[in-house]
Amino acid sequence: MDHEKKKLKLEYARLVGKLERLLRRYTPIDPSDEFSDGDDYETLVPPLVSLLMRGCGREEIFRAIESYRANYWMKVPPNPEQDWKITDAVQKAYLNKDKVDRKPRKQSKPLFKLNLCKDLEDVLDYIKTQVQKFLQEAETVDGVADRVYRIESGYEYSQCGWVMIYFDTRPEASPDGQWTRFIDKHRIERIHWRKASSANMRGPVSVVDHEGKEHLISEGSEIDMSRAIGLMLKSALLRARDQGILLQLSLAPTCALGVEDFDGHFGWPTYGTNDDDALVTQIHRRE
């Protein structure tokens, strides 16, 4: 019984984190309101997770979103088109929650080969560049670098293909999507990720992960693709930490690392959990 409760709690926490990351793309609630940039759908997440875990359908989820818009943001006009988009995105994320690597059909040949070992080296070089850029810009302002409270790597692979790193200097820094405000400023393109994703919509693709192991990912396995990229970025951050690259920054004692897929398919550390390995100041030689 205790095992089942623990399993449910873990599933609940995983879904909460996934939906929070997913719903950030729909912020602000009212784009026409210049003061609405701080609005978000955070209050929607717990009831949506409860509905999904109870097996509620599309219509009921839509009504819940519509109701929250009316009751919690009374000055915001109705937007059924947006609410249906959110409904479909939420349902898709939930239906994909348990997807794991599926064995491709026999004799299926990969339509694309994605080598993440090369990306790992590129991202490490990019992190070095961003650290130096951050230090130079900080010195230009007041001669002293701002203290960094969180280091986040965000990415998107299916629509455009990019990755970014963000040094969060807010004392209250948390995995709240702050990095998404600076995508255009910091991102570097990864067009081949988009090509791999496009190929995966038509058939299986081959992915060489950050450890050099090759995997055949079956058609339409966006969760598996995102996880492979996310783990590569996690490895890049840990290597940058262990090699002392990140230690050039003025780090808060609690400064932590994080990785997030813009579409919510992957996040590290798992939302609601503490991972000592994510602390920048606690160096581990083993990833």
GROMACS .gro file of C-alpha atoms in nm:
model
  287
    1MET     CA    1   0.000   0.000   0.000
    2ASP     CA    2   0.279   0.240   0.095
    3HIS     CA    3   0.457   0.151  -0.229
    4GLU     CA    4   0.145   0.240  -0.431
    5LYS     CA    5   0.107   0.572  -0.247
    6LYS     CA    6   0.470   0.655  -0.310
    7LYS     CA    7   0.429   0.566  -0.677
    8LEU     CA    8   0.122   0.791  -0.708
    9LYS     CA    9   0.298   1.080  -0.535
   10LEU     CA   10   0.594   1.045  -0.768
   11GLU     CA   11   0.367   1.037  -1.073
   12TYR     CA   12   0.180   1.341  -0.942
   13ALA     CA   13   0.503   1.538  -0.887
   14ARG     CA   14   0.632   1.439  -1.231
   15LEU     CA   15   0.310   1.554  -1.398
   16VAL     CA   16   0.305   1.880  -1.204
   17GLY     CA   17   0.657   1.963  -1.318
   18LYS     CA   18   0.584   1.864  -1.677
   19LEU     CA   19   0.265   2.071  -1.700
   20GLU     CA   20   0.424   2.374  -1.533
   21ARG     CA   21   0.700   2.373  -1.794
   22LEU     CA   22   0.448   2.317  -2.071
   23LEU     CA   23   0.210   2.597  -1.967
   24ARG     CA   24   0.483   2.861  -1.947
   25ARG     CA   25   0.465   2.900  -2.324
   26TYR     CA   26   0.112   3.041  -2.284
   27THR     CA   27   0.223   3.323  -2.052
   28PRO     CA   28   0.123   3.602  -2.026
   29ILE     CA   29  -0.249   3.539  -1.989
   30ASP     CA   30  -0.337   3.863  -2.166
   31PRO     CA   31  -0.070   3.972  -2.420
   32SER     CA   32  -0.251   4.303  -2.471
   33ASP     CA   33  -0.187   4.399  -2.106
   34GLU     CA   34   0.166   4.536  -2.062
   35PHE     CA   35   0.152   4.453  -1.690
   36SER     CA   36   0.052   4.092  -1.751
   37ASP     CA   37   0.401   3.959  -1.815
   38GLY     CA   38   0.415   3.813  -1.467
   39ASP     CA   39   0.089   3.622  -1.504
   40ASP     CA   40   0.104   3.248  -1.549
   41TYR     CA   41  -0.106   2.933  -1.535
   42GLU     CA   42   0.056   2.795  -1.220
   43THR     CA   43  -0.273   2.779  -1.030
   44LEU     CA   44  -0.416   2.563  -1.307
   45VAL     CA   45  -0.168   2.281  -1.270
   46PRO     CA   46  -0.289   2.090  -0.958
   47PRO     CA   47  -0.655   2.067  -1.070
   48LEU     CA   48  -0.548   1.971  -1.424
   49VAL     CA   49  -0.326   1.692  -1.291
   50SER     CA   50  -0.613   1.565  -1.075
   51LEU     CA   51  -0.848   1.563  -1.374
   52LEU     CA   52  -0.596   1.380  -1.591
   53MET     CA   53  -0.523   1.117  -1.328
   54ARG     CA   54  -0.897   1.056  -1.289
   55GLY     CA   55  -0.924   0.990  -1.662
   56CYS     CA   56  -1.134   1.296  -1.750
   57GLY     CA   57  -1.186   1.375  -2.117
   58ARG     CA   58  -1.100   1.667  -2.342
   59GLU     CA   59  -1.426   1.854  -2.285
   60GLU     CA   60  -1.394   1.846  -1.906
   61ILE     CA   61  -1.034   1.966  -1.918
   62PHE     CA   62  -1.136   2.252  -2.147
   63ARG     CA   63  -1.417   2.353  -1.910
   64ALA     CA   64  -1.175   2.358  -1.618
   65ILE     CA   65  -0.936   2.587  -1.806
   66GLU     CA   66  -1.222   2.808  -1.922
   67SER     CA   67  -1.358   2.830  -1.567
   68TYR     CA   68  -1.021   2.924  -1.419
   69ARG     CA   69  -0.980   3.198  -1.677
   70ALA     CA   70  -1.317   3.343  -1.580
   71ASN     CA   71  -1.277   3.309  -1.203
   72TYR     CA   72  -0.910   3.384  -1.142
   73TRP     CA   73  -0.841   3.641  -1.412
   74MET     CA   74  -1.168   3.830  -1.426
   75LYS     CA   75  -1.023   4.121  -1.626
   76VAL     CA   76  -0.896   3.890  -1.896
   77PRO     CA   77  -1.138   3.842  -2.189
   78PRO     CA   78  -1.257   3.491  -2.287
   79ASN     CA   79  -1.028   3.313  -2.530
   80PRO     CA   80  -1.175   2.973  -2.622
   81GLU     CA   81  -0.930   2.922  -2.909
   82GLN     CA   82  -0.637   2.956  -2.669
   83ASP     CA   83  -0.808   2.736  -2.411
   84TRP     CA   84  -0.856   2.457  -2.666
   85LYS     CA   85  -0.488   2.483  -2.761
   86ILE     CA   86  -0.392   2.447  -2.396
   87THR     CA   87  -0.634   2.155  -2.356
   88ASP     CA   88  -0.483   1.964  -2.648
   89ALA     CA   89  -0.125   2.036  -2.535
   90VAL     CA   90  -0.204   1.917  -2.182
   91GLN     CA   91  -0.370   1.599  -2.306
   92LYS     CA   92  -0.081   1.524  -2.541
   93ALA     CA   93   0.172   1.570  -2.261
   94TYR     CA   94  -0.025   1.338  -2.034
   95LEU     CA   95  -0.072   1.067  -2.297
   96ASN     CA   96   0.302   1.071  -2.362
   97LYS     CA   97   0.396   1.055  -1.994
   98ASP     CA   98   0.474   0.685  -1.987
   99LYS     CA   99   0.642   0.653  -2.325
  100VAL     CA  100   0.973   0.474  -2.316
  101ASP     CA  101   1.215   0.358  -2.583
  102ARG     CA  102   1.019   0.138  -2.820
  103LYS     CA  103   1.188  -0.121  -3.036
  104PRO     CA  104   1.154  -0.018  -3.399
  105ARG     CA  105   1.009  -0.256  -3.651
  106LYS     CA  106   1.243  -0.516  -3.790
  107GLN     CA  107   1.439  -0.410  -4.097
  108SER     CA  108   1.359  -0.044  -4.030
  109LYS     CA  109   1.647   0.174  -4.142
  110PRO     CA  110   1.709   0.508  -3.970
  111LEU     CA  111   1.619   0.812  -4.178
  112PHE     CA  112   1.864   1.035  -3.991
  113LYS     CA  113   2.166   0.996  -3.763
  114LEU     CA  114   2.203   1.243  -3.477
  115ASN     CA  115   2.544   1.243  -3.308
  116LEU     CA  116   2.509   1.410  -2.969
  117CYS     CA  117   2.879   1.357  -2.888
  118LYS     CA  118   2.957   1.641  -3.128
  119ASP     CA  119   2.683   1.852  -2.971
  120LEU     CA  120   2.832   1.788  -2.627
  121GLU     CA  121   3.163   1.941  -2.735
  122ASP     CA  122   2.985   2.232  -2.905
  123VAL     CA  123   2.778   2.303  -2.594
  124LEU     CA  124   3.088   2.293  -2.371
  125ASP     CA  125   3.256   2.551  -2.597
  126TYR     CA  126   2.938   2.757  -2.590
  127ILE     CA  127   2.928   2.748  -2.208
  128LYS     CA  128   3.290   2.870  -2.193
  129THR     CA  129   3.202   3.158  -2.425
  130GLN     CA  130   2.892   3.251  -2.226
  131VAL     CA  131   3.085   3.250  -1.897
  132GLN     CA  132   3.343   3.491  -2.040
  133LYS     CA  133   3.072   3.707  -2.194
  134PHE     CA  134   2.885   3.721  -1.863
  135LEU     CA  135   3.201   3.823  -1.676
  136GLN     CA  136   3.291   4.089  -1.932
  137GLU     CA  137   2.943   4.242  -1.931
  138ALA     CA  138   2.933   4.242  -1.552
  139GLU     CA  139   3.271   4.416  -1.533
  140THR     CA  140   3.153   4.675  -1.783
  141VAL     CA  141   2.860   4.764  -1.559
  142ASP     CA  142   3.016   4.804  -1.214
  143GLY     CA  143   3.345   4.617  -1.206
  144VAL     CA  144   3.204   4.330  -1.001
  145ALA     CA  145   3.031   4.025  -1.140
  146ASP     CA  146   2.678   3.959  -1.016
  147ARG     CA  147   2.632   3.656  -0.795
  148VAL     CA  148   2.474   3.363  -0.979
  149TYR     CA  149   2.200   3.170  -0.799
  150ARG     CA  150   2.099   2.927  -1.074
  151ILE     CA  151   2.237   2.806  -1.407
  152GLU     CA  152   1.977   2.682  -1.651
  153SER     CA  153   2.011   2.521  -1.991
  154GLY     CA  154   1.696   2.543  -2.202
  155TYR     CA  155   1.641   2.385  -2.540
  156GLU     CA  156   1.391   2.321  -2.819
  157TYR     CA  157   1.449   2.066  -3.091
  158SER     CA  158   1.135   2.010  -3.301
  159GLN     CA  159   1.027   2.350  -3.436
  160CYS     CA  160   1.347   2.556  -3.467
  161GLY     CA  161   1.630   2.371  -3.296
  162TRP     CA  162   1.830   2.569  -3.040
  163VAL     CA  163   1.996   2.557  -2.700
  164MET     CA  164   2.081   2.830  -2.451
  165ILE     CA  165   2.239   2.880  -2.111
  166TYR     CA  166   2.116   3.135  -1.863
  167PHE     CA  167   2.286   3.262  -1.549
  168ASP     CA  168   2.009   3.361  -1.308
  169THR     CA  169   2.117   3.636  -1.066
  170ARG     CA  170   1.792   3.654  -0.871
  171PRO     CA  171   1.833   3.556  -0.503
  172GLU     CA  172   1.496   3.379  -0.528
  173ALA     CA  173   1.596   3.189  -0.844
  174SER     CA  174   1.407   2.865  -0.900
  175PRO     CA  175   1.302   2.643  -1.194
  176ASP     CA  176   1.025   2.889  -1.284
  177GLY     CA  177   1.098   2.944  -1.652
  178GLN     CA  178   1.280   3.276  -1.608
  179TRP     CA  179   1.525   3.167  -1.878
  180THR     CA  180   1.252   3.168  -2.143
  181ARG     CA  181   1.254   3.550  -2.137
  182PHE     CA  182   1.608   3.555  -2.275
  183ILE     CA  183   1.596   3.291  -2.547
  184ASP     CA  184   1.660   3.527  -2.839
  185LYS     CA  185   1.955   3.686  -2.660
  186HIS     CA  186   2.143   3.372  -2.565
  187ARG     CA  187   2.044   3.083  -2.790
  188ILE     CA  188   2.259   2.909  -3.049
  189GLU     CA  189   2.098   2.722  -3.336
  190ARG     CA  190   2.090   2.345  -3.360
  191ILE     CA  191   1.920   2.305  -3.698
  192HIS     CA  192   2.016   1.938  -3.721
  193TRP     CA  193   1.798   1.869  -3.415
  194ARG     CA  194   1.499   1.997  -3.609
  195LYS     CA  195   1.598   1.780  -3.907
  196ALA     CA  196   1.623   1.477  -3.679
  197SER     CA  197   1.281   1.553  -3.532
  198SER     CA  198   1.131   1.596  -3.879
  199ALA     CA  199   1.278   1.263  -3.990
  200ASN     CA  200   1.145   1.096  -3.675
  201MET     CA  201   0.792   1.200  -3.772
  202ARG     CA  202   0.833   0.980  -4.082
  203GLY     CA  203   1.032   0.691  -3.942
  204PRO     CA  204   1.304   0.571  -3.703
  205VAL     CA  205   1.621   0.771  -3.642
  206SER     CA  206   1.959   0.679  -3.500
  207VAL     CA  207   2.085   0.876  -3.200
  208VAL     CA  208   2.438   0.853  -3.063
  209ASP     CA  209   2.406   0.969  -2.703
  210HIS     CA  210   2.656   1.174  -2.501
  211GLU     CA  211   2.834   0.854  -2.392
  212GLY     CA  212   2.883   0.737  -2.751
  213LYS     CA  213   2.614   0.467  -2.737
  214GLU     CA  214   2.390   0.437  -3.042
  215HIS     CA  215   2.014   0.398  -3.005
  216LEU     CA  216   1.748   0.338  -3.269
  217ILE     CA  217   1.447   0.552  -3.184
  218SER     CA  218   1.120   0.446  -3.342
  219GLU     CA  219   0.889   0.671  -3.542
  220GLY     CA  220   0.719   0.952  -3.349
  221SER     CA  221   0.919   0.905  -3.027
  222GLU     CA  222   0.951   1.273  -2.936
  223ILE     CA  223   0.985   1.193  -2.566
  224ASP     CA  224   1.284   0.967  -2.629
  225MET     CA  225   1.445   1.226  -2.857
  226SER     CA  226   1.402   1.503  -2.601
  227ARG     CA  227   1.539   1.286  -2.323
  228ALA     CA  228   1.854   1.207  -2.521
  229ILE     CA  229   1.919   1.577  -2.583
  230GLY     CA  230   1.833   1.670  -2.224
  231LEU     CA  231   2.075   1.414  -2.081
  232MET     CA  232   2.347   1.541  -2.314
  233LEU     CA  233   2.294   1.895  -2.183
  234LYS     CA  234   2.298   1.767  -1.825
  235SER     CA  235   2.632   1.602  -1.898
  236ALA     CA  236   2.765   1.926  -2.051
  237LEU     CA  237   2.671   2.125  -1.740
  238LEU     CA  238   2.826   1.870  -1.505
  239ARG     CA  239   3.146   1.863  -1.710
  240ALA     CA  240   3.161   2.243  -1.717
  241ARG     CA  241   3.127   2.238  -1.339
  242ASP     CA  242   3.381   1.961  -1.279
  243GLN     CA  243   3.633   2.120  -1.518
  244GLY     CA  244   3.610   2.447  -1.323
  245ILE     CA  245   3.454   2.644  -1.608
  246LEU     CA  246   3.153   2.749  -1.401
  247LEU     CA  247   3.365   2.816  -1.093
  248GLN     CA  248   3.492   3.134  -1.260
  249LEU     CA  249   3.154   3.286  -1.177
  250SER     CA  250   3.058   3.437  -0.844
  251LEU     CA  251   2.839   3.152  -0.725
  252ALA     CA  252   2.589   3.147  -0.442
  253PRO     CA  253   2.646   2.851  -0.205
  254THR     CA  254   2.309   2.711  -0.313
  255CYS     CA  255   2.359   2.770  -0.687
  256ALA     CA  256   2.208   2.478  -0.876
  257LEU     CA  257   2.207   2.349  -1.232
  258GLY     CA  258   1.898   2.270  -1.434
  259VAL     CA  259   1.789   2.153  -1.779
  260GLU     CA  260   1.446   2.215  -1.935
  261ASP     CA  261   1.286   2.130  -2.266
  262PHE     CA  262   1.084   2.432  -2.380
  263ASP     CA  263   0.797   2.198  -2.469
  264GLY     CA  264   0.805   2.026  -2.131
  265HIS     CA  265   0.916   1.679  -2.244
  266PHE     CA  266   1.222   1.670  -2.019
  267GLY     CA  267   1.343   1.837  -1.703
  268TRP     CA  268   1.634   1.782  -1.468
  269PRO     CA  269   1.629   1.765  -1.171
  270THR     CA  270   1.281   1.613  -1.152
  271TYR     CA  271   1.037   1.876  -1.031
  272GLY     CA  272   0.981   1.868  -0.655
  273THR     CA  273   1.294   1.665  -0.580
  274ASN     CA  274   1.635   1.760  -0.444
  275ASP     CA  275   1.936   1.640  -0.639
  276ASP     CA  276   2.269   1.707  -0.469
  277ASP     CA  277   2.443   1.641  -0.798
  278ALA     CA  278   2.281   1.957  -0.934
  279LEU     CA  279   2.469   2.181  -0.690
  280VAL     CA  280   2.745   2.372  -0.867
  281THR     CA  281   2.961   2.393  -0.556
  282GLN     CA  282   2.942   2.019  -0.483
  283ILE     CA  283   3.177   1.875  -0.742
  284HIS     CA  284   3.131   1.513  -0.842
  285ARG     CA  285   3.374   1.343  -1.074
  286ARG     CA  286   3.111   1.089  -1.169
  287GLU     CA  287   2.814   1.189  -1.390
   0.00000   0.00000   0.00000
